[in-house]
Structures are given as C-alpha cells and as structure tokens.
Amino acid sequence: EEAQIVLEVEDYGIGFDPTRLRSEKHTLRLLGMRERAMRWSGNFEITSGAALGTCVRVTLPLNAAGSQGETR
C-alpha cells in the first residue's frame, strides 16, 4: 500500500450543501484546495450538511510528483 499523508479539519458549525460548491462565488477557496490536491495526485473530500458541521479531508501520496515535476 502506498504511503500517504492525511489532513482532516472538522468543525461543528452550521454546515452547508457541498453540491452547491460550483455555483457559488464564495467557495472558490475550497475549489482551489481541490485543484491543488488533484495536482499532487491526491484526493479532496468535503462532508457537510445543514446543522451537521463540515469535514474537509485531503489525502496525498508521499512520493508523488506534482504536475510541474516538483517533488515533495
């Protein structure tokens, strides 16, 4: 199994509907996080719901190279 690093940030706030990410301007930061994770061959997940809080999880392989040939 490939070595990886996982970053998970969770809150217990009001939550939101993650399916609306592409249609709202104020979500550009979350979309940018998704793009950066994908650039490093990683995975980006958002779990949220009204009154359920939000969990953002990024998983990155430790030995991947970025799209620009950079290594970590």
mmCIF file of N, CA and C in Angstrom:
data_model
loop_
_atom_site.group_PDB
_atom_site.id
_atom_site.type_symbol
_atom_site.label_atom_id
_atom_site.label_comp_id
_atom_site.label_asym_id
_atom_site.label_seq_id
_atom_site.Cartn_x
_atom_site.Cartn_y
_atom_site.Cartn_z
ATOM 1 N N GLU A 1 0.841 -1.177 0.000
ATOM 2 C CA GLU A 1 0.000 0.000 0.000
ATOM 3 C C GLU A 1 0.885 1.239 0.000
ATOM 4 N N GLU A 2 0.491 2.229 -0.762
ATOM 5 C CA GLU A 2 1.265 3.455 -0.911
ATOM 6 C C GLU A 2 1.219 4.320 0.358
ATOM 7 N N ALA A 3 2.383 4.856 0.746
ATOM 8 C CA ALA A 3 2.438 5.754 1.902
ATOM 9 C C ALA A 3 1.737 7.061 1.549
ATOM 10 N N GLN A 4 0.989 7.583 2.496
ATOM 11 C CA GLN A 4 0.250 8.813 2.241
ATOM 12 C C GLN A 4 0.142 9.640 3.517
ATOM 13 N N ILE A 5 -0.198 10.885 3.315
ATOM 14 C CA ILE A 5 -0.465 11.776 4.434
ATOM 15 C C ILE A 5 -1.914 12.235 4.331
ATOM 16 N N VAL A 6 -2.582 12.315 5.478
ATOM 17 C CA VAL A 6 -3.992 12.706 5.512
ATOM 18 C C VAL A 6 -4.139 13.913 6.429
ATOM 19 N N LEU A 7 -4.805 14.937 5.910
ATOM 20 C CA LEU A 7 -5.131 16.121 6.703
ATOM 21 C C LEU A 7 -6.644 16.208 6.775
ATOM 22 N N GLU A 8 -7.164 16.265 7.978
ATOM 23 C CA GLU A 8 -8.611 16.344 8.163
ATOM 24 C C GLU A 8 -8.916 17.477 9.134
ATOM 25 N N VAL A 9 -9.796 18.374 8.692
ATOM 26 C CA VAL A 9 -10.227 19.503 9.522
ATOM 27 C C VAL A 9 -11.736 19.417 9.643
ATOM 28 N N GLU A 10 -12.217 19.466 10.879
ATOM 29 C CA GLU A 10 -13.651 19.287 11.124
ATOM 30 C C GLU A 10 -14.144 20.381 12.061
ATOM 31 N N ASP A 11 -15.364 20.846 11.816
ATOM 32 C CA ASP A 11 -15.985 21.782 12.747
ATOM 33 C C ASP A 11 -17.417 21.343 13.008
ATOM 34 N N TYR A 12 -18.025 21.969 13.949
ATOM 35 C CA TYR A 12 -19.395 21.631 14.319
ATOM 36 C C TYR A 12 -20.304 22.838 14.117
ATOM 37 N N GLY A 13 -20.030 23.587 13.032
ATOM 38 C CA GLY A 13 -20.801 24.782 12.697
ATOM 39 C C GLY A 13 -22.129 24.450 12.034
ATOM 40 N N ILE A 14 -22.645 25.424 11.281
ATOM 41 C CA ILE A 14 -23.970 25.270 10.672
ATOM 42 C C ILE A 14 -23.970 24.380 9.441
ATOM 43 N N GLY A 15 -22.781 24.125 8.857
ATOM 44 C CA GLY A 15 -22.697 23.268 7.678
ATOM 45 C C GLY A 15 -23.231 23.942 6.433
ATOM 46 N N PHE A 16 -23.162 23.234 5.302
ATOM 47 C CA PHE A 16 -23.650 23.740 4.022
ATOM 48 C C PHE A 16 -23.859 22.565 3.084
ATOM 49 N N ASP A 17 -24.422 22.850 1.933
ATOM 50 C CA ASP A 17 -24.668 21.821 0.929
ATOM 51 C C ASP A 17 -23.467 21.754 -0.011
ATOM 52 N N PRO A 18 -22.607 20.730 0.071
ATOM 53 C CA PRO A 18 -21.410 20.673 -0.766
ATOM 54 C C PRO A 18 -21.700 20.558 -2.258
ATOM 55 N N THR A 19 -22.894 20.169 -2.652
ATOM 56 C CA THR A 19 -23.208 20.085 -4.082
ATOM 57 C C THR A 19 -23.331 21.474 -4.713
ATOM 58 N N ARG A 20 -23.402 22.513 -3.891
ATOM 59 C CA ARG A 20 -23.522 23.877 -4.399
ATOM 60 C C ARG A 20 -22.172 24.559 -4.586
ATOM 61 N N LEU A 21 -21.083 23.837 -4.391
ATOM 62 C CA LEU A 21 -19.755 24.445 -4.480
ATOM 63 C C LEU A 21 -19.483 25.114 -5.817
ATOM 64 N N ARG A 22 -19.872 24.512 -6.883
ATOM 65 C CA ARG A 22 -19.558 25.052 -8.207
ATOM 66 C C ARG A 22 -20.410 26.255 -8.584
ATOM 67 N N SER A 23 -21.500 26.480 -7.883
ATOM 68 C CA SER A 23 -22.410 27.543 -8.289
ATOM 69 C C SER A 23 -22.305 28.809 -7.440
ATOM 70 N N GLU A 24 -21.462 28.827 -6.448
ATOM 71 C CA GLU A 24 -21.385 29.983 -5.569
ATOM 72 C C GLU A 24 -19.979 30.564 -5.554
ATOM 73 N N LYS A 25 -19.891 31.884 -5.638
ATOM 74 C CA LYS A 25 -18.605 32.574 -5.714
ATOM 75 C C LYS A 25 -17.751 32.373 -4.467
ATOM 76 N N HIS A 26 -18.344 32.383 -3.288
ATOM 77 C CA HIS A 26 -17.559 32.341 -2.059
ATOM 78 C C HIS A 26 -16.912 30.989 -1.796
ATOM 79 N N THR A 27 -17.088 30.038 -2.663
ATOM 80 C CA THR A 27 -16.483 28.716 -2.471
ATOM 81 C C THR A 27 -15.199 28.532 -3.278
ATOM 82 N N LEU A 28 -14.705 29.583 -3.894
ATOM 83 C CA LEU A 28 -13.504 29.457 -4.715
ATOM 84 C C LEU A 28 -12.313 28.932 -3.924
ATOM 85 N N ARG A 29 -12.243 29.248 -2.651
ATOM 86 C CA ARG A 29 -11.128 28.741 -1.837
ATOM 87 C C ARG A 29 -11.182 27.215 -1.724
ATOM 88 N N LEU A 30 -12.359 26.673 -1.529
ATOM 89 C CA LEU A 30 -12.495 25.217 -1.441
ATOM 90 C C LEU A 30 -12.195 24.567 -2.783
ATOM 91 N N LEU A 31 -12.641 25.171 -3.876
ATOM 92 C CA LEU A 31 -12.342 24.622 -5.195
ATOM 93 C C LEU A 31 -10.839 24.688 -5.471
ATOM 94 N N GLY A 32 -10.181 25.753 -5.011
ATOM 95 C CA GLY A 32 -8.727 25.862 -5.155
ATOM 96 C C GLY A 32 -8.005 24.770 -4.382
ATOM 97 N N MET A 33 -8.507 24.442 -3.205
ATOM 98 C CA MET A 33 -7.918 23.357 -2.422
ATOM 99 C C MET A 33 -8.051 22.035 -3.170
ATOM 100 N N ARG A 34 -9.208 21.821 -3.787
ATOM 101 C CA ARG A 34 -9.433 20.594 -4.560
ATOM 102 C C ARG A 34 -8.459 20.514 -5.730
ATOM 103 N N GLU A 35 -8.292 21.620 -6.440
ATOM 104 C CA GLU A 35 -7.373 21.645 -7.588
ATOM 105 C C GLU A 35 -5.940 21.345 -7.162
ATOM 106 N N ARG A 36 -5.507 21.917 -6.043
ATOM 107 C CA ARG A 36 -4.137 21.657 -5.577
ATOM 108 C C ARG A 36 -3.956 20.200 -5.160
ATOM 109 N N ALA A 37 -4.941 19.624 -4.505
ATOM 110 C CA ALA A 37 -4.844 18.210 -4.130
ATOM 111 C C ALA A 37 -4.747 17.333 -5.376
ATOM 112 N N MET A 38 -5.541 17.632 -6.379
ATOM 113 C CA MET A 38 -5.507 16.848 -7.613
ATOM 114 C C MET A 38 -4.174 17.011 -8.337
ATOM 115 N N ARG A 39 -3.593 18.204 -8.279
ATOM 116 C CA ARG A 39 -2.293 18.446 -8.912
ATOM 117 C C ARG A 39 -1.226 17.534 -8.331
ATOM 118 N N TRP A 40 -1.355 17.180 -7.062
ATOM 119 C CA TRP A 40 -0.399 16.310 -6.389
ATOM 120 C C TRP A 40 -0.879 14.862 -6.340
ATOM 121 N N SER A 41 -1.777 14.497 -7.248
ATOM 122 C CA SER A 41 -2.304 13.128 -7.334
ATOM 123 C C SER A 41 -3.020 12.718 -6.058
ATOM 124 N N GLY A 42 -3.635 13.672 -5.398
ATOM 125 C CA GLY A 42 -4.315 13.402 -4.145
ATOM 126 C C GLY A 42 -5.822 13.374 -4.278
ATOM 127 N N ASN A 43 -6.461 13.325 -3.140
ATOM 128 C CA ASN A 43 -7.913 13.258 -3.065
ATOM 129 C C ASN A 43 -8.401 14.342 -2.112
ATOM 130 N N PHE A 44 -9.520 14.975 -2.448
ATOM 131 C CA PHE A 44 -10.100 16.043 -1.645
ATOM 132 C C PHE A 44 -11.567 15.717 -1.434
ATOM 133 N N GLU A 45 -11.981 15.666 -0.173
ATOM 134 C CA GLU A 45 -13.377 15.322 0.141
ATOM 135 C C GLU A 45 -13.959 16.353 1.094
ATOM 136 N N ILE A 46 -15.217 16.695 0.862
ATOM 137 C CA ILE A 46 -15.954 17.553 1.784
ATOM 138 C C ILE A 46 -17.217 16.816 2.185
ATOM 139 N N THR A 47 -17.431 16.725 3.491
ATOM 140 C CA THR A 47 -18.656 16.160 4.025
ATOM 141 C C THR A 47 -19.306 17.250 4.863
ATOM 142 N N SER A 48 -20.546 17.577 4.553
ATOM 143 C CA SER A 48 -21.226 18.632 5.287
ATOM 144 C C SER A 48 -22.721 18.479 5.121
ATOM 145 N N GLY A 49 -23.451 19.137 5.960
ATOM 146 C CA GLY A 49 -24.904 19.156 5.871
ATOM 147 C C GLY A 49 -25.449 20.184 6.841
ATOM 148 N N ALA A 50 -26.633 20.648 6.585
ATOM 149 C CA ALA A 50 -27.255 21.649 7.443
ATOM 150 C C ALA A 50 -27.267 21.179 8.893
ATOM 151 N N ALA A 51 -26.738 21.991 9.768
ATOM 152 C CA ALA A 51 -26.667 21.740 11.209
ATOM 153 C C ALA A 51 -25.795 20.538 11.576
ATOM 154 N N LEU A 52 -24.978 20.038 10.635
ATOM 155 C CA LEU A 52 -24.131 18.875 10.905
ATOM 156 C C LEU A 52 -22.649 19.202 10.948
ATOM 157 N N GLY A 53 -22.282 20.454 10.698
ATOM 158 C CA GLY A 53 -20.873 20.799 10.641
ATOM 159 C C GLY A 53 -20.269 20.411 9.308
ATOM 160 N N THR A 54 -18.956 20.542 9.213
ATOM 161 C CA THR A 54 -18.238 20.292 7.962
ATOM 162 C C THR A 54 -16.938 19.563 8.255
ATOM 163 N N CYS A 55 -16.573 18.641 7.378
ATOM 164 C CA CYS A 55 -15.292 17.951 7.458
ATOM 165 C C CYS A 55 -14.616 18.058 6.090
ATOM 166 N N VAL A 56 -13.403 18.590 6.076
ATOM 167 C CA VAL A 56 -12.592 18.667 4.857
ATOM 168 C C VAL A 56 -11.428 17.703 5.048
ATOM 169 N N ARG A 57 -11.250 16.804 4.084
ATOM 170 C CA ARG A 57 -10.210 15.773 4.183
ATOM 171 C C ARG A 57 -9.386 15.773 2.896
ATOM 172 N N VAL A 58 -8.073 15.909 3.053
ATOM 173 C CA VAL A 58 -7.148 15.871 1.920
ATOM 174 C C VAL A 58 -6.194 14.709 2.149
ATOM 175 N N THR A 59 -6.069 13.849 1.146
ATOM 176 C CA THR A 59 -5.150 12.717 1.197
ATOM 177 C C THR A 59 -4.160 12.858 0.057
ATOM 178 N N LEU A 60 -2.862 12.836 0.384
ATOM 179 C CA LEU A 60 -1.810 12.989 -0.624
ATOM 180 C C LEU A 60 -0.815 11.841 -0.526
ATOM 181 N N PRO A 61 -0.413 11.281 -1.668
ATOM 182 C CA PRO A 61 0.640 10.266 -1.640
ATOM 183 C C PRO A 61 1.971 10.937 -1.298
ATOM 184 N N LEU A 62 2.780 10.308 -0.481
ATOM 185 C CA LEU A 62 4.035 10.910 -0.048
ATOM 186 C C LEU A 62 5.088 10.967 -1.145
ATOM 187 N N ASN A 63 5.043 10.083 -2.112
ATOM 188 C CA ASN A 63 6.099 10.032 -3.137
ATOM 189 C C ASN A 63 5.643 10.524 -4.497
ATOM 190 N N ALA A 64 4.584 11.309 -4.568
ATOM 191 C CA ALA A 64 4.090 11.787 -5.864
ATOM 192 C C ALA A 64 4.828 13.040 -6.299
ATOM 193 N N ALA A 65 4.868 13.224 -7.592
ATOM 194 C CA ALA A 65 5.393 14.459 -8.170
ATOM 195 C C ALA A 65 4.214 15.291 -8.639
ATOM 196 N N GLY A 66 4.344 16.595 -8.528
ATOM 197 C CA GLY A 66 3.297 17.496 -8.984
ATOM 198 C C GLY A 66 3.269 17.583 -10.497
ATOM 199 N N SER A 67 2.276 18.254 -11.019
ATOM 200 C CA SER A 67 2.125 18.364 -12.457
ATOM 201 C C SER A 67 3.272 19.150 -13.092
ATOM 202 N N GLN A 68 4.020 19.906 -12.293
ATOM 203 C CA GLN A 68 5.133 20.690 -12.816
ATOM 204 C C GLN A 68 6.461 20.010 -12.552
ATOM 205 N N GLY A 69 6.433 18.727 -12.206
ATOM 206 C CA GLY A 69 7.648 17.967 -11.992
ATOM 207 C C GLY A 69 8.290 18.194 -10.627
ATOM 208 N N GLU A 70 7.603 18.859 -9.728
ATOM 209 C CA GLU A 70 8.130 19.097 -8.395
ATOM 210 C C GLU A 70 8.003 17.829 -7.561
ATOM 211 N N THR A 71 8.899 17.659 -6.612
ATOM 212 C CA THR A 71 8.778 16.528 -5.695
ATOM 213 C C THR A 71 8.652 17.049 -4.279
ATOM 214 N N ARG A 72 8.073 16.206 -3.451
ATOM 215 C CA ARG A 72 7.921 16.591 -2.045
ATOM 216 C C ARG A 72 8.915 15.849 -1.221
#
